[in-house]
Each structure stands twice: as C-alpha cells, then as structure tokens.
Tab-separated table of C-alpha atoms and ligand atoms in Angstrom:
chain	number	residue	atom	x	y	z
A	175	MET	CA	107.093	66.561	133.611
A	176	THR	CA	106.987	63.818	136.262
A	177	LYS	CA	108.303	64.947	139.601
A	178	LYS	CA	111.463	63.203	140.728
A	179	ASN	CA	112.611	63.223	144.333
A	180	SER	CA	116.230	63.696	143.493
A	181	LEU	CA	118.900	66.323	142.989
A	182	SER	CA	121.065	66.422	139.879
A	183	ILE	CA	124.524	67.863	140.357
A	184	THR	CA	127.169	68.537	137.758
A	185	ASP	CA	130.727	68.811	139.017
A	186	ASN	CA	132.239	71.464	136.757
A	187	ARG	CA	135.761	70.333	137.690
A	188	THR	CA	135.188	66.990	135.943
A	189	GLY	CA	132.008	67.483	133.910
A	190	LYS	CA	130.503	64.447	135.664
A	191	SER	CA	126.855	64.436	136.747
A	192	TYR	CA	125.360	62.780	139.816
A	193	GLU	CA	121.833	62.153	140.978
A	194	LEU	CA	121.273	62.245	144.732
A	195	PRO	CA	117.987	61.087	146.298
A	196	ILE	CA	115.981	63.672	148.246
A	197	GLU	CA	114.253	62.348	151.354
A	198	ASN	CA	112.331	64.504	153.876
A	199	GLY	CA	113.536	67.646	152.099
A	200	SER	CA	117.182	66.740	152.526
A	201	ILE	CA	120.030	64.908	150.848
A	202	ARG	CA	122.345	62.566	152.726
A	203	ALA	CA	125.661	64.305	153.259
A	204	LEU	CA	127.482	61.016	152.700
A	205	ASP	CA	126.003	60.873	149.167
A	206	LEU	CA	128.228	63.854	148.358
A	207	ARG	CA	131.305	61.756	149.056
A	208	GLN	CA	131.044	60.027	145.660
A	209	ILE	CA	131.697	63.414	143.996
A	210	LYS	CA	135.450	63.326	143.452
A	211	GLU	CA	137.870	65.222	141.279
A	212	ASN	CA	140.066	62.116	140.949
A	213	SER	CA	140.431	58.737	142.632
A	214	GLU	CA	142.811	60.184	145.298
A	215	ASP	CA	140.230	62.786	146.249
A	216	PHE	CA	138.456	62.260	149.617
A	217	GLY	CA	135.127	63.317	148.095
A	218	LEU	CA	132.949	66.386	148.515
A	219	MET	CA	131.862	67.517	151.985
A	220	ALA	CA	129.482	70.248	153.117
A	221	TYR	CA	131.102	73.041	155.153
A	222	ASP	CA	128.567	74.295	157.699
A	223	PRO	CA	129.949	76.248	160.672
A	224	GLY	CA	127.443	76.253	163.525
A	225	PHE	CA	125.335	73.592	161.725
A	226	ALA	CA	123.150	76.331	160.262
A	227	ASN	CA	121.767	74.078	157.515
A	228	THR	CA	122.589	70.559	158.643
A	229	ALA	CA	120.036	68.158	160.115
A	230	SER	CA	121.990	65.943	162.489
A	231	VAL	CA	119.086	63.737	163.618
A	232	LYS	CA	115.528	62.664	162.879
A	233	SER	CA	113.407	63.614	165.885
A	234	LYS	CA	109.779	63.360	166.977
A	235	VAL	CA	110.117	65.325	170.219
A	236	SER	CA	109.483	68.976	169.330
A	237	LEU	CA	108.785	70.997	166.217
A	238	VAL	CA	110.111	74.531	165.931
A	239	ASP	CA	108.771	76.371	162.895
A	240	GLY	CA	110.815	79.534	163.024
A	241	GLU	CA	109.214	81.194	160.009
A	242	LYS	CA	105.677	80.875	161.393
A	243	GLY	CA	106.607	81.257	165.080
A	244	ILE	CA	105.257	77.824	166.071
A	245	LEU	CA	106.507	75.467	168.786
A	246	MET	CA	104.916	72.067	169.469
A	247	TYR	CA	105.886	69.227	171.800
A	248	ARG	CA	104.936	65.866	170.275
A	249	GLY	CA	102.399	67.736	168.124
A	250	TYR	CA	100.742	69.721	170.940
A	251	PRO	CA	101.036	73.527	170.553
A	252	ILE	CA	103.041	75.117	173.360
A	253	GLU	CA	100.222	77.582	174.123
A	254	GLN	CA	97.768	74.737	174.871
A	255	LEU	CA	100.265	72.934	177.063
A	256	ALA	CA	101.198	76.106	178.957
A	257	GLU	CA	97.532	76.926	179.561
A	258	GLN	CA	96.122	73.478	180.347
A	259	SER	CA	98.870	71.075	181.340
A	260	SER	CA	101.448	70.861	184.131
A	261	PHE	CA	105.220	70.554	183.962
A	262	LEU	CA	105.271	66.955	185.176
A	263	GLU	CA	102.657	65.974	182.608
A	264	VAL	CA	104.642	67.736	179.872
A	265	ALA	CA	107.777	65.951	181.084
A	266	TYR	CA	105.946	62.630	180.639
A	267	LEU	CA	104.790	63.698	177.185
A	268	LEU	CA	108.319	64.635	176.114
A	269	VAL	CA	109.973	61.521	177.511
A	270	CYS	CA	107.285	58.893	176.783
A	271	GLY	CA	105.811	60.364	173.595
A	272	GLU	CA	102.117	60.594	174.613
A	273	LEU	CA	100.060	62.357	177.262
A	274	PRO	CA	99.679	60.000	180.238
A	275	ALA	CA	96.463	58.278	181.326
A	276	LYS	CA	95.472	59.096	184.924
A	277	ASP	CA	97.149	56.014	186.474
A	278	GLU	CA	100.287	56.513	184.360
A	279	PHE	CA	100.493	60.124	185.485
A	280	ASP	CA	99.975	59.223	189.164
A	281	GLN	CA	102.739	56.631	188.962
A	282	TRP	CA	105.073	59.028	187.118
A	283	SER	CA	104.460	61.864	189.618
A	284	HIS	CA	104.935	59.462	192.547
A	285	GLU	CA	108.268	58.207	191.168
A	286	ILE	CA	109.548	61.744	190.641
A	287	THR	CA	108.284	63.067	193.953
A	288	THR	CA	109.974	60.249	195.876
A	289	HIS	CA	113.356	60.817	194.240
A	290	THR	CA	113.833	64.470	195.157
A	291	PHE	CA	116.347	63.865	197.955
A	292	LEU	CA	120.091	63.923	197.319
A	293	HIS	CA	122.565	61.493	198.830
A	294	GLU	CA	124.172	63.199	201.843
A	295	ASN	CA	127.569	62.899	200.172
A	296	VAL	CA	126.250	64.922	197.214
A	297	LYS	CA	125.352	67.600	199.735
A	298	LYS	CA	128.874	67.431	201.192
A	299	LEU	CA	130.325	67.717	197.708
A	300	MET	CA	128.270	70.846	197.110
A	301	GLU	CA	129.416	72.292	200.423
A	302	GLY	CA	132.980	72.145	199.101
A	303	PHE	CA	132.387	74.910	196.556
A	304	ARG	CA	133.592	78.429	197.353
A	305	TYR	CA	131.011	80.630	199.064
A	306	ASP	CA	130.557	82.738	195.921
A	307	ALA	CA	130.550	79.907	193.354
A	308	HIS	CA	128.176	80.526	190.439
A	309	PRO	CA	125.141	78.226	190.916
A	310	MET	CA	125.340	77.079	187.308
A	311	GLY	CA	128.932	75.918	187.849
A	312	ILE	CA	127.758	74.010	190.935
A	313	PHE	CA	124.819	72.595	188.958
A	314	VAL	CA	126.960	71.348	186.056
A	315	SER	CA	129.487	69.712	188.398
A	316	THR	CA	126.891	68.149	190.677
A	317	VAL	CA	124.910	66.624	187.810
A	318	ALA	CA	128.168	65.066	186.537
A	319	ALA	CA	128.977	63.833	190.043
A	320	LEU	CA	125.641	61.979	190.251
A	321	SER	CA	127.106	59.567	187.719
A	322	THR	CA	129.406	58.233	190.464
A	323	PHE	CA	126.443	57.676	192.802
A	324	TYR	CA	124.435	55.727	190.225
A	325	PRO	CA	126.833	53.407	188.390
A	326	ASP	CA	123.792	51.369	187.273
A	327	SER	CA	123.044	54.255	184.881
A	328	LYS	CA	125.629	52.859	182.465
A	329	ASN	CA	123.136	50.128	181.627
A	330	LEU	CA	121.801	52.097	178.666
A	331	ASP	CA	120.067	49.241	176.877
A	332	ASP	CA	117.727	48.480	179.776
A	333	ALA	CA	114.517	50.509	179.249
A	334	GLU	CA	113.525	50.368	182.943
A	335	CYS	CA	116.975	51.505	183.983
A	336	ARG	CA	116.866	54.418	181.534
A	337	LYS	CA	113.465	55.465	182.857
A	338	HIS	CA	114.786	55.312	186.399
A	339	GLN	CA	117.681	57.667	185.615
A	340	ILE	CA	115.349	60.026	183.759
A	341	GLN	CA	113.003	60.191	186.756
A	342	ARG	CA	115.932	60.674	189.125
A	343	LEU	CA	117.268	63.574	187.093
A	344	ILE	CA	113.898	65.320	186.747
A	345	ALA	CA	113.359	64.827	190.494
A	346	LYS	CA	116.765	65.966	191.691
A	347	THR	CA	117.486	69.006	189.509
A	348	PRO	CA	115.325	71.349	191.666
A	349	THR	CA	117.071	70.106	194.807
A	350	ILE	CA	120.506	70.736	193.280
A	351	ALA	CA	119.342	74.174	192.098
A	352	ALA	CA	118.018	75.153	195.530
A	353	PHE	CA	121.105	73.882	197.374
A	354	ALA	CA	123.331	75.812	194.924
A	355	TYR	CA	121.286	78.952	195.600
A	356	ARG	CA	121.383	78.613	199.388
A	357	HIS	CA	125.087	77.801	199.324
A	358	ARG	CA	125.751	81.171	197.721
A	359	ILE	CA	123.782	83.141	200.277
A	360	GLY	CA	124.982	81.089	203.253
A	361	LEU	CA	121.648	79.619	204.298
A	362	PRO	CA	121.388	75.966	205.418
A	363	TYR	CA	120.192	73.665	202.657
A	364	MET	CA	116.446	73.022	202.912
A	365	TYR	CA	115.361	69.460	202.260
A	366	PRO	CA	112.518	68.688	199.825
A	367	ASP	CA	108.894	68.663	200.967
A	368	ASN	CA	107.299	65.901	198.947
A	369	ASP	CA	103.765	67.025	199.837
A	370	LEU	CA	104.210	70.064	197.613
A	371	SER	CA	103.958	70.322	193.834
A	372	TYR	CA	107.124	70.201	191.714
A	373	ALA	CA	107.343	73.998	191.440
A	374	GLY	CA	106.000	74.553	194.979
A	375	ASN	CA	108.714	72.326	196.402
A	376	LEU	CA	111.397	74.283	194.550
A	377	LEU	CA	110.085	77.515	196.087
A	378	ASN	CA	110.072	75.760	199.476
A	379	MET	CA	113.695	74.634	199.153
A	380	MET	CA	114.749	78.099	198.032
A	381	TYR	CA	112.851	80.373	200.360
A	382	ARG	CA	111.719	78.514	203.481
A	383	THR	CA	113.350	79.746	206.674
A	384	SER	CA	111.950	78.923	210.124
A	385	GLU	CA	108.302	78.211	209.336
A	386	ALA	CA	107.142	74.662	210.108
A	387	LYS	CA	105.465	74.292	206.739
A	388	TYR	CA	106.139	76.426	203.656
A	389	GLU	CA	103.091	77.439	201.682
A	390	PRO	CA	103.967	78.655	198.200
A	391	ASP	CA	101.921	81.462	196.667
A	392	PRO	CA	99.672	79.634	194.161
A	393	VAL	CA	100.145	82.305	191.465
A	394	LEU	CA	103.945	82.142	191.692
A	395	GLU	CA	103.863	78.345	191.887
A	396	LYS	CA	101.761	78.213	188.713
A	397	ALA	CA	103.932	80.823	186.959
A	398	LEU	CA	107.078	78.827	187.685
A	399	ASP	CA	105.418	75.646	186.449
A	400	VAL	CA	104.434	77.432	183.207
A	401	LEU	CA	107.968	78.783	182.754
A	402	PHE	CA	109.307	75.244	183.087
A	403	ILE	CA	106.800	74.044	180.452
A	404	LEU	CA	107.877	76.800	178.049
A	405	HIS	CA	111.505	75.728	178.402
A	406	GLY	CA	110.793	71.969	178.066
A	407	ASP	CA	112.306	71.328	174.655
A	408	HIS	CA	113.375	73.217	171.582
A	409	GLY	CA	114.694	71.049	168.787
A	410	GLN	CA	118.408	70.642	168.225
A	411	ASN	CA	119.593	73.743	170.078
A	412	CYS	CA	123.173	74.015	171.377
A	413	SER	CA	122.599	72.233	174.722
A	414	THR	CA	120.347	69.506	173.298
A	415	SER	CA	122.829	68.840	170.524
A	416	SER	CA	125.551	68.651	173.198
A	417	MET	CA	123.419	66.127	175.092
A	418	ARG	CA	123.052	64.002	171.971
A	419	PHE	CA	126.660	64.535	170.913
A	420	VAL	CA	128.104	63.410	174.246
A	421	GLY	CA	125.371	60.777	174.671
A	422	SER	CA	126.343	59.276	171.311
A	423	SER	CA	129.567	58.054	172.949
A	424	GLU	CA	127.262	55.961	175.189
A	425	VAL	CA	128.394	57.618	178.376
A	426	ASP	CA	125.800	57.621	181.201
A	427	PRO	CA	123.012	60.258	181.109
A	428	TYR	CA	124.403	62.213	184.086
A	429	CYS	CA	127.666	62.981	182.281
A	430	ALA	CA	125.814	63.708	179.043
A	431	MET	CA	123.433	66.056	180.851
A	432	ALA	CA	126.312	67.838	182.592
A	433	ALA	CA	127.659	68.593	179.096
A	434	ALA	CA	124.242	69.864	178.004
A	435	ALA	CA	123.986	72.094	181.088
A	436	ALA	CA	127.497	73.420	180.429
A	437	ALA	CA	126.415	74.389	176.912
A	438	LEU	CA	123.338	76.086	178.334
A	439	TYR	CA	125.517	78.182	180.667
A	440	GLY	CA	126.889	80.328	177.818
A	441	PRO	CA	125.525	83.873	177.360
A	442	LEU	CA	124.457	83.148	173.778
A	443	HIS	CA	122.205	80.331	174.996
A	444	GLY	CA	120.615	79.850	178.452
A	445	GLY	CA	122.817	82.491	180.011
A	446	ALA	CA	120.994	85.070	177.900
A	447	ASN	CA	118.269	85.802	180.487
A	448	GLU	CA	120.978	86.736	182.969
A	449	ALA	CA	122.598	88.906	180.297
A	450	VAL	CA	119.211	90.534	179.514
A	451	LEU	CA	118.742	91.557	183.110
A	452	ARG	CA	122.233	93.025	183.348
A	453	MET	CA	121.517	94.919	180.115
A	454	LEU	CA	118.192	96.273	181.409
A	455	ARG	CA	119.875	97.383	184.631
A	456	GLU	CA	122.626	99.076	182.629
A	457	ILE	CA	120.022	100.955	180.564
A	458	GLY	CA	118.261	101.788	183.816
A	459	ASP	CA	115.518	104.027	182.419
A	460	LYS	CA	113.190	104.243	179.423
A	461	LYS	CA	114.775	107.519	178.367
A	462	ASN	CA	118.149	105.806	177.824
A	463	VAL	CA	116.735	103.255	175.366
A	464	PRO	CA	117.309	105.213	172.094
A	465	ALA	CA	120.994	105.775	172.941
A	466	TYR	CA	121.382	102.071	173.712
A	467	ILE	CA	119.758	101.048	170.433
A	468	LYS	CA	122.199	103.392	168.664
A	469	ARG	CA	125.105	101.392	170.143
A	470	VAL	CA	123.485	98.198	168.868
A	471	LEU	CA	123.114	99.702	165.390
A	472	ASN	CA	126.790	100.729	165.499
A	473	LYS	CA	127.512	97.038	166.203
A	474	GLU	CA	129.231	97.931	169.483
A	475	ILE	CA	126.927	95.547	171.356
A	476	ARG	CA	124.131	93.049	170.757
A	477	LEU	CA	120.664	93.435	172.122
A	478	MET	CA	120.463	90.506	174.507
A	479	GLY	CA	117.233	88.497	174.403
A	480	PHE	CA	116.751	89.413	170.752
A	481	GLY	CA	117.300	87.233	167.738
A	482	HIS	CA	117.247	83.504	167.295
A	483	ARG	CA	118.899	81.060	164.941
A	484	VAL	CA	115.538	79.490	164.105
A	485	TYR	CA	112.790	82.042	164.856
A	486	LYS	CA	112.511	84.656	162.163
A	487	ASN	CA	109.166	85.643	163.635
A	488	TYR	CA	107.981	86.329	167.187
A	489	ASP	CA	109.081	83.513	169.545
A	490	PRO	CA	105.728	81.986	170.709
A	491	ARG	CA	107.210	81.428	174.170
A	492	ALA	CA	107.953	85.155	174.468
A	493	THR	CA	104.303	85.975	173.670
A	494	PHE	CA	103.085	83.641	176.414
A	495	ILE	CA	105.678	84.784	178.935
A	496	LYS	CA	104.385	88.347	178.706
A	497	LYS	CA	101.016	87.114	180.030
A	498	VAL	CA	102.738	85.286	182.887
A	499	ALA	CA	104.593	88.487	183.747
A	500	ASP	CA	101.329	90.362	184.310
A	501	GLN	CA	100.022	87.623	186.638
A	502	VAL	CA	103.254	87.570	188.637
A	503	PHE	CA	103.395	91.355	188.983
A	504	GLU	CA	99.930	91.324	190.538
A	505	VAL	CA	101.452	89.400	193.434
A	506	THR	CA	104.961	90.816	193.582
A	507	GLY	CA	104.375	94.376	192.387
A	508	ARG	CA	105.559	95.645	189.013
A	509	ASN	CA	109.215	95.121	188.204
A	510	PRO	CA	110.353	98.570	186.966
A	511	LEU	CA	112.650	96.885	184.427
A	512	ILE	CA	109.563	95.735	182.504
A	513	ASP	CA	109.047	99.306	181.324
A	514	VAL	CA	112.600	99.471	180.010
A	515	ALA	CA	112.061	96.097	178.296
A	516	LEU	CA	108.757	97.156	176.702
A	517	GLU	CA	110.309	100.374	175.431
A	518	LEU	CA	113.302	98.489	174.067
A	519	GLU	CA	111.004	96.087	172.269
A	520	ARG	CA	108.799	98.910	170.933
A	521	ILE	CA	111.700	100.900	169.496
A	522	ALA	CA	113.584	97.873	168.193
A	523	LEU	CA	110.568	96.443	166.379
A	524	GLN	CA	110.098	99.708	164.482
A	525	ASP	CA	113.712	99.936	163.466
A	526	GLU	CA	114.748	99.022	159.930
A	527	TYR	CA	117.799	97.058	161.178
A	528	PHE	CA	115.748	94.774	163.429
A	529	VAL	CA	112.973	94.418	160.858
A	530	SER	CA	115.317	93.534	157.997
A	531	HIS	CA	117.362	91.157	160.182
A	532	LYS	CA	114.132	89.552	161.475
A	533	LEU	CA	115.219	90.106	165.069
A	534	PHE	CA	112.405	89.599	167.592
A	535	PRO	CA	112.407	89.104	171.360
A	536	ASN	CA	113.166	85.502	172.319
A	537	VAL	CA	112.083	83.522	175.393
A	538	ASP	CA	114.846	85.026	177.514
A	539	PHE	CA	113.843	88.615	176.968
A	540	TYR	CA	111.032	88.462	179.537
A	541	SER	CA	111.797	85.360	181.634
A	542	GLY	CA	114.551	87.115	183.600
A	543	ILE	CA	112.271	89.995	184.583
A	544	ILE	CA	109.714	87.523	185.948
A	545	TYR	CA	112.326	85.508	187.808
A	546	GLN	CA	113.681	88.686	189.351
A	547	ALA	CA	110.219	89.811	190.457
A	548	MET	CA	109.805	86.393	192.109
A	549	GLY	CA	112.942	87.038	194.142
A	550	PHE	CA	115.422	84.852	192.248
A	551	PRO	CA	118.931	86.316	191.907
A	552	VAL	CA	120.237	86.541	188.338
A	553	GLU	CA	122.863	83.853	188.853
A	554	ILE	CA	120.150	81.231	189.330
A	555	PHE	CA	118.347	82.029	186.048
A	556	PRO	CA	120.261	79.567	183.846
A	557	VAL	CA	119.755	76.903	186.512
A	558	LEU	CA	115.986	77.476	186.351
A	559	PHE	CA	116.218	77.147	182.575
A	560	ALA	CA	118.106	73.863	183.064
A	561	ILE	CA	115.358	72.467	185.317
A	562	GLY	CA	112.767	73.161	182.624
A	563	ARG	CA	114.942	71.766	179.831
A	564	THR	CA	115.861	68.542	181.695
A	565	PRO	CA	112.966	66.403	180.328
A	566	GLY	CA	113.681	67.641	176.796
A	567	TRP	CA	117.376	66.787	177.064
A	568	LEU	CA	116.534	63.335	178.394
A	569	ALA	CA	113.818	62.676	175.800
A	570	GLN	CA	116.260	63.590	173.047
A	571	TRP	CA	119.075	61.560	174.604
A	572	GLN	CA	116.817	58.493	174.790
A	573	GLU	CA	115.534	59.018	171.261
A	574	GLY	CA	119.134	59.124	170.048
A	575	HIS	CA	120.057	55.987	171.940
A	576	LEU	CA	117.144	54.096	170.398
A	577	ASP	CA	117.767	55.394	166.871
A	578	PRO	CA	119.404	52.634	164.792
A	579	GLU	CA	121.006	55.373	162.675
A	580	GLN	CA	122.778	56.996	165.635
A	581	ARG	CA	126.554	56.748	165.411
A	582	ILE	CA	129.145	58.409	167.587
A	583	ALA	CA	129.102	62.107	166.673
A	584	ARG	CA	132.253	62.927	164.806
A	585	PRO	CA	132.132	65.903	162.421
A	586	ARG	CA	134.776	66.450	159.768
A	587	GLN	CA	137.049	69.465	159.497
A	588	LEU	CA	138.590	71.417	156.678
A	589	TYR	CA	142.239	71.331	157.670
A	590	MET	CA	143.758	74.736	156.869
A	591	GLY	CA	147.035	74.339	158.770
A	592	TYR	CA	150.621	73.662	157.684
A	593	GLY	CA	151.629	70.759	155.500
A	594	LYS	CA	154.380	68.499	156.825
A	595	ARG	CA	157.397	70.312	158.319
A	596	ASP	CA	160.384	69.112	160.317
A	597	TYR	CA	160.827	69.641	164.021
A	598	VAL	CA	163.417	72.317	164.954
A	599	PRO	CA	165.170	71.898	168.337
A	600	ILE	CA	164.404	74.768	170.753
A	601	GLY	CA	167.935	76.263	170.594
A	602	LYS	CA	167.731	76.611	166.802
A	603	ARG	CA	164.360	78.373	166.441
B	781	LIG	N1	121.399	92.262	168.420
B	781	LIG	C1	121.856	92.883	167.315
B	781	LIG	N2	122.124	92.271	166.147
B	781	LIG	C2	121.933	90.955	166.101
B	781	LIG	C3	121.457	90.218	167.205
B	781	LIG	C4	121.173	90.929	168.390
B	781	LIG	N3	120.735	90.304	169.466
B	781	LIG	N4	121.352	88.911	166.863
B	781	LIG	C5	121.761	88.832	165.589
B	781	LIG	N5	122.114	90.050	165.127
B	781	LIG	C6	122.554	90.370	163.773
B	781	LIG	C7	124.028	90.034	163.594
B	781	LIG	O1	124.855	91.130	163.927
B	781	LIG	C8	124.077	89.713	162.121
B	781	LIG	O2	124.034	90.931	161.413
B	781	LIG	P1	124.806	91.133	160.004
B	781	LIG	O3	124.253	90.064	159.089
B	781	LIG	O4	124.452	92.521	159.614
B	781	LIG	O5	126.259	90.941	160.308
B	781	LIG	C9	122.748	88.984	161.874
B	781	LIG	O6	121.851	89.528	162.871
B	781	LIG	C10	122.798	87.483	162.008
B	781	LIG	O7	123.393	87.190	163.272
B	781	LIG	P2	124.079	85.801	163.615
B	781	LIG	O8	124.952	85.969	164.821
B	781	LIG	O9	124.709	85.240	162.377
B	781	LIG	O10	122.831	84.918	163.966
B	781	LIG	P3	122.885	83.506	164.667
B	781	LIG	O11	121.715	82.763	164.176
B	781	LIG	O12	124.223	82.885	164.530
B	781	LIG	O13	122.717	83.880	166.222
B	781	LIG	C11	121.824	84.268	168.343
B	781	LIG	C12	121.592	83.651	166.951
B	781	LIG	C13	123.116	83.691	168.967
B	781	LIG	C14	120.658	83.906	169.249
B	781	LIG	C15	121.957	85.800	168.188
B	781	LIG	O14	120.739	86.327	167.667
B	781	LIG	C16	122.329	86.505	169.477
B	781	LIG	O15	123.522	86.624	169.797
B	781	LIG	N6	121.306	86.992	170.271
B	781	LIG	C17	121.559	87.599	171.549
B	781	LIG	C18	121.755	86.510	172.591
B	781	LIG	C19	120.472	85.813	172.964
B	781	LIG	O16	119.447	86.427	173.213
B	781	LIG	N7	120.534	84.452	173.041
B	781	LIG	C20	119.393	83.622	173.440
B	781	LIG	C21	118.897	82.808	172.306
B	781	LIG	S1	117.447	81.950	172.806
B	781	LIG	C22	118.010	80.656	173.658
B	781	LIG	O17	119.108	80.187	173.556
B	781	LIG	C23	117.130	80.086	174.645
C-alpha cells in the first residue's frame, strides 16, 4: 500500500467522508471547519483546554522532547551550552539563530553592557511601590512602563529597531530585578557596574554595600550564569505563549514581555521555585517526608517542583542543576533543605503514583535551593527566572512577528451559556 500523508475522517452524523492533509505530523485545525452537519452548521472545531495537543506556531528556537528528556536551543543540547557557553552568547544564539563569531559577540556584549542603566524616572516609578511590594509585581509593572520611555519600540517592522529593544530588555532586566530587591529591603539602589560580567553585575547591584568595587565570587557568578542559560527558552510554555499571544496584536515588546512575565509569576509556572522552597521549609526535616508524600497521594496537595506538561522523563535542566548545587554549596555551605529535597525525590521516584503518572523533578525543584544558598530571598526567584527567560521570550516574539502565517491570536470558545432571554427590571427579579 502506498503511504499517503493524509487523514480520512467519516462524519457519522452525515455519513460523509473527508480527507485532510497531514503536514509535519499535524492537520490544520481550519481543515476541520468543512465538516458540517448541515449548511447552517459552523463546522467542526477541536476542543483543547490548556492547548494540550494544539500546535499554535512553527518555531525554530528550542526543541523540548519530553519523552526522551531532551532540550536543545537552535539544535545545541542544553548540557553543552550550560557547560561551554555563556548566557550572553546563548542569548545571541536564541535571538539571532546562530552562535556568534568573535566580532559579532563583542559587539552584542558591548551593546548589552552599555544599556544596563535605567532612566532616572524609571527609578522614581519603582520608588513609588509599597515597601513590601513583591519584586515580581514591581518587575512586571516596570517592564510595561519601559514602553512609555521607548515609544520608538512600536516600529516593529524595522529590524534594527527590534534588535535595539531586544538588547535594551536583556540589558535592563537585571537592573530592574536588583532595584526591586533592594526596594523591598530598604537599601539604596545600586547602579550597574559595566566592567563586570552580566551575572557578576547582577550580584553587584544586589549585594554591594560600601565597598568601592564589588568583586563577585567566580563560582557563584558562573552558577548564576548557568542558571540563566538553563532558563533561556522552553518551547511554547505559558509565558512564551503569552508573549506571542499579546505580541500578535502588534503591541510593543515591552508590553508583550510584561504579559509574559505576569504569566511566569503564577505558582504553576515560574512561581514554582518559590513554592518549592516554602514546601521544603514546611516539611522541615527528612523524617517528615513520608507523611508529606501521603498527603500528596491523598490529593490534598501537589508536590511542587514535580511534574511537567511536556517532560514525561527527567527534566534535563534538573539533572544539570544538581551539579551546580554541589559547586555552589562548596562556597556557601550546604543548604540543609537539599537533604529534604533529595529524600523527597528518592521516595517519590519509588512510588507507584509518581511512576505511573510520569512525575519527575522539574527545573524548579532544585533552582530555589541554590538561589537560597546564594542569599537570594524567595520573592526574587521568579524574577531571576524572568531574567533568564528574557532572550527566549524575545526570540519567540520576533519569530512570530516575522512569520507570514502569524495572525492575531483569537481562540474560539464552546459557548455553554443561556440562549436569548429578555431583560427583567431590577424591581421584578
Ligand atoms: N504532584 C502530585 N500530582 C501531580 C503533580 C504534582 N506535582 N503534577 C501532576 N499531578 C497529577 C495530577 O493530579 C493528575 O493526576 P490524575 O490524572 O490522577 O488526576 C495528573 O498528574 C496530571 O496532572 P495535570 O495537572 O493534568 O498535568 P498538567 O500537565 O496539566 O500540569 C503542571 C503540569 C502544572 C506542571 C503540574 O505537574 C503541576 O502542578 N506541578 C507542580 C507545579 C510545578 O512544579 N510547576 C512548574 C512547572 S515547570 C515550569 O513552569 C518552569
């Protein structure tokens, strides 16, 4: 039998058959529309809450193979990038599509390093937040506010202009993060030191006090850089899809990225590392792990940092992060919560429920423990995630803008509400 790249469907309501082309392992959802019960019928749609089986875009940025536990950026395995590259180089790779030549990298790094400062009015805006404002709330709002400082960013069809906004955002996110952190603890904002590396400068803006020159610990600087690489991009996750969704309206990238960061804030997404740490603190000791797992099995709670929509195997980022943890602990001393985490992982991975549900630790299970050992408070964790994810969001946003198939995102709904009914005045209800 000759192989045909098509799908034959028989509609049992009408007895009619249809042949839909299969391309890249998928059918076009709009091809279903021709399947109608009668001429009045709108046509068949696919109902897919949470987009569990719907490809919304064609992308070349990152590949996530959840069954095999593989993650690649532009074809390069995440392990190789984490071991041999740097965050700024990976950012170039994600945004521009290839690893840079030496002069391209120097130019790219120079552009980013010289855009780290914030307009003084952005600083004033940040000062207006309450003393205890969550840094992620400050981050989301400040990124959106940048749109008013750079009205040229609306010029989406100008490639140079797009690149400029991308560099600005990659450059300024650490400064916003550090100011948000210092705002919360009442320390004066520390301006960027452009002699330092990307990660080293973030540590400087967070932790420098009265010393004339801040010298970051090279192990911690490297660990932070690696954590940013591991968070660089991850297919069409909730925040990236939000970036593309909002970006599809052709709003400027600052507003689109504020939407992406807002999506990341949720505890089921980038807020999970914060939730993991709270969970580990609540468990407190290795001996309390079995009782905690029992509550998970009774469906009273979820094990935070476990499970993933795509990975049905070990998350490759989680494997790498464990190595980073050991390096960091050599400098900072062992975080006692790591023992609770290891015990949780050990017991969970032997349990029939976790095995049958293919629930493994995800990237957030260990990242929070490392961040905490490095002195970061839990509230800043999602902001650190956002810094790492910024190049991925922007690469995906740009890819969407340049895709001739991109249309404004506008899903359909299955309306389950009332049919027409007449208004009743308030006194007669
Ligand atoms: N603990 C216990 N059970 C779980 C967990 C968990 N962490 N995650 C999923 N399950 C169970 C569900 O109860 C469900 O069981 P059932 O079929 O017996 O009812 C089954 O696994 C499928 O769960 P869904 O919620 O349908 O899976 P989904 O793909 O929608 O959710 C998610 C993925 C949100 C990541 C989920 O696994 C979760 O809530 N994990 C904890 C939060 C977390 O760590 N988020 C970070 C994700 S990584 C990232 O965003 C960077």
